[in-house]
Amino acid sequence: MEKLLLAAIGLSSGVLISGGVVALMTGLGIIVRFAGISRTADKISLYEKGIFLGTLWGTVMTVFLDVKMPLGAVGLGICGLFMGIFVGGWILALAELANVFPVFSRRLGITRGTGLLVIALAAGKTAGSLYLFFMGWGKG
């Protein structure tokens, strides 16, 4: 009975959170921007469903800690790649929305090379994440 209640709570929470994530991404225009860049505007509904299901699955994995995905090291790497792309897309979309890069560049007096600045930030974040992963930190 307890597992059934937890399942209902997890499912309800996942539906609520994933619906909010899709609404926020749609409101910020992230999905439309990704679709425009990749020239797949006819697949926006598929993107929204994928984000919804991914958030729902993430909630299930968080609530039910005994649920395991036996994907191995390759599967973990693929999942990590997609999660990193997702989080990086969010970070860049929110930074663009808040005009972080133009303000940052103006304050530092950078007139050219803002593209390199963004790439350097992404490379630094990737290097830090890989260092954290390979050092085994954050395992509790």
PDB file of C-alpha atoms in Angstrom:
ATOM      1  CA  MET A   1       0.000   0.000   0.000  1.00  0.00           C
ATOM      2  CA  GLU A   2       2.865   2.316   0.840  1.00  0.00           C
ATOM      3  CA  LYS A   3       4.503   1.700  -2.551  1.00  0.00           C
ATOM      4  CA  LEU A   4       1.206   2.429  -4.293  1.00  0.00           C
ATOM      5  CA  LEU A   5       0.887   5.737  -2.465  1.00  0.00           C
ATOM      6  CA  LEU A   6       4.490   6.616  -3.320  1.00  0.00           C
ATOM      7  CA  ALA A   7       3.843   5.703  -6.946  1.00  0.00           C
ATOM      8  CA  ALA A   8       0.782   7.968  -7.063  1.00  0.00           C
ATOM      9  CA  ILE A   9       2.691  10.835  -5.429  1.00  0.00           C
ATOM     10  CA  GLY A  10       5.688  10.356  -7.740  1.00  0.00           C
ATOM     11  CA  LEU A  11       3.543  10.188 -10.846  1.00  0.00           C
ATOM     12  CA  SER A  12       1.522  13.232  -9.823  1.00  0.00           C
ATOM     13  CA  SER A  13       4.673  15.168  -8.985  1.00  0.00           C
ATOM     14  CA  GLY A  14       6.306  14.157 -12.250  1.00  0.00           C
ATOM     15  CA  VAL A  15       3.311  15.232 -14.309  1.00  0.00           C
ATOM     16  CA  LEU A  16       3.123  18.562 -12.466  1.00  0.00           C
ATOM     17  CA  ILE A  17       6.839  19.314 -12.685  1.00  0.00           C
ATOM     18  CA  SER A  18       7.250  18.213 -16.291  1.00  0.00           C
ATOM     19  CA  GLY A  19       4.206  20.260 -17.303  1.00  0.00           C
ATOM     20  CA  GLY A  20       5.780  23.273 -15.617  1.00  0.00           C
ATOM     21  CA  VAL A  21       9.115  22.676 -17.319  1.00  0.00           C
ATOM     22  CA  VAL A  22       7.490  22.457 -20.742  1.00  0.00           C
ATOM     23  CA  ALA A  23       5.434  25.576 -20.027  1.00  0.00           C
ATOM     24  CA  LEU A  24       8.527  27.504 -18.933  1.00  0.00           C
ATOM     25  CA  MET A  25      10.568  26.344 -21.912  1.00  0.00           C
ATOM     26  CA  THR A  26       7.734  27.233 -24.258  1.00  0.00           C
ATOM     27  CA  GLY A  27       7.253  30.607 -22.590  1.00  0.00           C
ATOM     28  CA  LEU A  28      10.949  31.442 -22.826  1.00  0.00           C
ATOM     29  CA  GLY A  29      11.016  30.302 -26.439  1.00  0.00           C
ATOM     30  CA  ILE A  30      13.716  27.698 -25.883  1.00  0.00           C
ATOM     31  CA  ILE A  31      11.952  24.954 -27.813  1.00  0.00           C
ATOM     32  CA  VAL A  32      11.170  27.259 -30.723  1.00  0.00           C
ATOM     33  CA  ARG A  33      14.780  28.432 -30.787  1.00  0.00           C
ATOM     34  CA  PHE A  34      16.119  24.861 -30.834  1.00  0.00           C
ATOM     35  CA  ALA A  35      13.671  23.945 -33.581  1.00  0.00           C
ATOM     36  CA  GLY A  36      14.650  27.026 -35.595  1.00  0.00           C
ATOM     37  CA  ILE A  37      18.357  26.341 -35.318  1.00  0.00           C
ATOM     38  CA  SER A  38      17.957  22.685 -36.278  1.00  0.00           C
ATOM     39  CA  ARG A  39      15.337  23.466 -38.979  1.00  0.00           C
ATOM     40  CA  THR A  40      12.835  21.014 -37.476  1.00  0.00           C
ATOM     41  CA  ALA A  41       9.931  23.344 -36.711  1.00  0.00           C
ATOM     42  CA  ASP A  42       7.431  20.633 -37.617  1.00  0.00           C
ATOM     43  CA  LYS A  43       8.686  18.554 -34.652  1.00  0.00           C
ATOM     44  CA  ILE A  44       7.981  21.032 -31.811  1.00  0.00           C
ATOM     45  CA  SER A  45       5.243  18.816 -30.376  1.00  0.00           C
ATOM     46  CA  LEU A  46       7.713  15.911 -30.322  1.00  0.00           C
ATOM     47  CA  TYR A  47      10.254  18.063 -28.466  1.00  0.00           C
ATOM     48  CA  GLU A  48       7.661  19.006 -25.855  1.00  0.00           C
ATOM     49  CA  LYS A  49       6.636  15.373 -25.370  1.00  0.00           C
ATOM     50  CA  GLY A  50      10.269  14.312 -25.029  1.00  0.00           C
ATOM     51  CA  ILE A  51      10.969  16.961 -22.408  1.00  0.00           C
ATOM     52  CA  PHE A  52       7.774  16.020 -20.582  1.00  0.00           C
ATOM     53  CA  LEU A  53       8.666  12.310 -20.530  1.00  0.00           C
ATOM     54  CA  GLY A  54      12.291  12.985 -19.596  1.00  0.00           C
ATOM     55  CA  THR A  55      11.282  15.124 -16.651  1.00  0.00           C
ATOM     56  CA  LEU A  56       8.710  12.531 -15.599  1.00  0.00           C
ATOM     57  CA  TRP A  57      11.330   9.764 -15.782  1.00  0.00           C
ATOM     58  CA  GLY A  58      13.798  11.895 -13.807  1.00  0.00           C
ATOM     59  CA  THR A  59      11.205  12.357 -11.103  1.00  0.00           C
ATOM     60  CA  VAL A  60      10.529   8.603 -10.964  1.00  0.00           C
ATOM     61  CA  MET A  61      14.273   7.932 -10.702  1.00  0.00           C
ATOM     62  CA  THR A  62      14.541  10.458  -7.881  1.00  0.00           C
ATOM     63  CA  VAL A  63      11.525   9.261  -5.887  1.00  0.00           C
ATOM     64  CA  PHE A  64      12.149   5.535  -6.265  1.00  0.00           C
ATOM     65  CA  LEU A  65      15.817   5.159  -5.437  1.00  0.00           C
ATOM     66  CA  ASP A  66      15.731   1.393  -5.923  1.00  0.00           C
ATOM     67  CA  VAL A  67      14.894   1.783  -9.639  1.00  0.00           C
ATOM     68  CA  LYS A  68      18.079   1.043 -11.586  1.00  0.00           C
ATOM     69  CA  MET A  69      18.946   1.454 -15.252  1.00  0.00           C
ATOM     70  CA  PRO A  70      21.571  -1.138 -16.245  1.00  0.00           C
ATOM     71  CA  LEU A  71      23.075   0.834 -19.115  1.00  0.00           C
ATOM     72  CA  GLY A  72      26.754   0.388 -18.327  1.00  0.00           C
ATOM     73  CA  ALA A  73      29.482   2.948 -18.879  1.00  0.00           C
ATOM     74  CA  VAL A  74      28.522   3.665 -22.501  1.00  0.00           C
ATOM     75  CA  GLY A  75      24.879   4.250 -21.571  1.00  0.00           C
ATOM     76  CA  LEU A  76      25.959   6.497 -18.714  1.00  0.00           C
ATOM     77  CA  GLY A  77      28.116   8.505 -21.100  1.00  0.00           C
ATOM     78  CA  ILE A  78      25.279   8.899 -23.596  1.00  0.00           C
ATOM     79  CA  CYS A  79      22.840   9.938 -20.851  1.00  0.00           C
ATOM     80  CA  GLY A  80      25.403  12.383 -19.488  1.00  0.00           C
ATOM     81  CA  LEU A  81      25.924  13.880 -22.937  1.00  0.00           C
ATOM     82  CA  PHE A  82      22.209  14.471 -23.462  1.00  0.00           C
ATOM     83  CA  MET A  83      21.745  15.806 -19.930  1.00  0.00           C
ATOM     84  CA  GLY A  84      24.654  18.169 -20.447  1.00  0.00           C
ATOM     85  CA  ILE A  85      23.218  19.433 -23.725  1.00  0.00           C
ATOM     86  CA  PHE A  86      19.860  19.967 -22.018  1.00  0.00           C
ATOM     87  CA  VAL A  87      21.301  21.859 -19.053  1.00  0.00           C
ATOM     88  CA  GLY A  88      23.665  23.844 -21.289  1.00  0.00           C
ATOM     89  CA  GLY A  89      20.751  24.834 -23.505  1.00  0.00           C
ATOM     90  CA  TRP A  90      18.862  26.058 -20.455  1.00  0.00           C
ATOM     91  CA  ILE A  91      21.831  28.028 -19.168  1.00  0.00           C
ATOM     92  CA  LEU A  92      22.498  29.709 -22.497  1.00  0.00           C
ATOM     93  CA  ALA A  93      18.807  30.442 -23.086  1.00  0.00           C
ATOM     94  CA  LEU A  94      18.419  32.051 -19.670  1.00  0.00           C
ATOM     95  CA  ALA A  95      21.676  33.956 -20.073  1.00  0.00           C
ATOM     96  CA  GLU A  96      20.503  35.206 -23.463  1.00  0.00           C
ATOM     97  CA  LEU A  97      17.149  36.182 -22.011  1.00  0.00           C
ATOM     98  CA  ALA A  98      18.803  38.189 -19.250  1.00  0.00           C
ATOM     99  CA  ASN A  99      21.275  39.768 -21.729  1.00  0.00           C
ATOM    100  CA  VAL A 100      24.171  38.472 -19.647  1.00  0.00           C
ATOM    101  CA  PHE A 101      26.700  38.293 -22.468  1.00  0.00           C
ATOM    102  CA  PRO A 102      26.184  41.790 -23.898  1.00  0.00           C
ATOM    103  CA  VAL A 103      26.288  43.342 -20.409  1.00  0.00           C
ATOM    104  CA  PHE A 104      29.307  41.247 -19.410  1.00  0.00           C
ATOM    105  CA  SER A 105      31.130  42.133 -22.633  1.00  0.00           C
ATOM    106  CA  ARG A 106      30.355  45.823 -22.254  1.00  0.00           C
ATOM    107  CA  ARG A 107      31.579  45.903 -18.656  1.00  0.00           C
ATOM    108  CA  LEU A 108      34.854  44.211 -19.601  1.00  0.00           C
ATOM    109  CA  GLY A 109      35.283  46.286 -22.745  1.00  0.00           C
ATOM    110  CA  ILE A 110      35.164  43.271 -25.075  1.00  0.00           C
ATOM    111  CA  THR A 111      34.085  44.376 -28.532  1.00  0.00           C
ATOM    112  CA  ARG A 112      34.945  41.250 -30.516  1.00  0.00           C
ATOM    113  CA  GLY A 113      35.107  37.570 -29.730  1.00  0.00           C
ATOM    114  CA  THR A 114      31.931  37.099 -27.722  1.00  0.00           C
ATOM    115  CA  GLY A 115      31.429  33.788 -29.518  1.00  0.00           C
ATOM    116  CA  LEU A 116      34.782  32.644 -28.174  1.00  0.00           C
ATOM    117  CA  LEU A 117      33.721  33.824 -24.729  1.00  0.00           C
ATOM    118  CA  VAL A 118      30.637  31.595 -24.858  1.00  0.00           C
ATOM    119  CA  ILE A 119      32.693  28.640 -26.119  1.00  0.00           C
ATOM    120  CA  ALA A 120      35.259  29.195 -23.347  1.00  0.00           C
ATOM    121  CA  LEU A 121      32.511  29.214 -20.733  1.00  0.00           C
ATOM    122  CA  ALA A 122      31.040  25.994 -22.128  1.00  0.00           C
ATOM    123  CA  ALA A 123      34.472  24.342 -22.301  1.00  0.00           C
ATOM    124  CA  GLY A 124      35.211  25.337 -18.713  1.00  0.00           C
ATOM    125  CA  LYS A 125      31.904  23.946 -17.514  1.00  0.00           C
ATOM    126  CA  THR A 126      32.526  20.702 -19.419  1.00  0.00           C
ATOM    127  CA  ALA A 127      36.070  20.355 -18.088  1.00  0.00           C
ATOM    128  CA  GLY A 128      34.896  20.966 -14.521  1.00  0.00           C
ATOM    129  CA  SER A 129      32.097  18.420 -14.855  1.00  0.00           C
ATOM    130  CA  LEU A 130      34.431  15.794 -16.310  1.00  0.00           C
ATOM    131  CA  TYR A 131      36.985  16.431 -13.562  1.00  0.00           C
ATOM    132  CA  LEU A 132      34.281  16.050 -10.923  1.00  0.00           C
ATOM    133  CA  PHE A 133      33.038  12.845 -12.566  1.00  0.00           C
ATOM    134  CA  PHE A 134      36.408  11.178 -12.991  1.00  0.00           C
ATOM    135  CA  MET A 135      37.600  12.133  -9.493  1.00  0.00           C
ATOM    136  CA  GLY A 136      34.511  10.421  -8.068  1.00  0.00           C
ATOM    137  CA  TRP A 137      33.385  13.430  -6.067  1.00  0.00           C
ATOM    138  CA  GLY A 138      29.766  13.920  -5.169  1.00  0.00           C
ATOM    139  CA  LYS A 139      29.047  10.252  -4.548  1.00  0.00           C
ATOM    140  CA  GLY A 140      27.907  10.987  -1.013  1.00  0.00           C
TER     141      GLY A 140
END
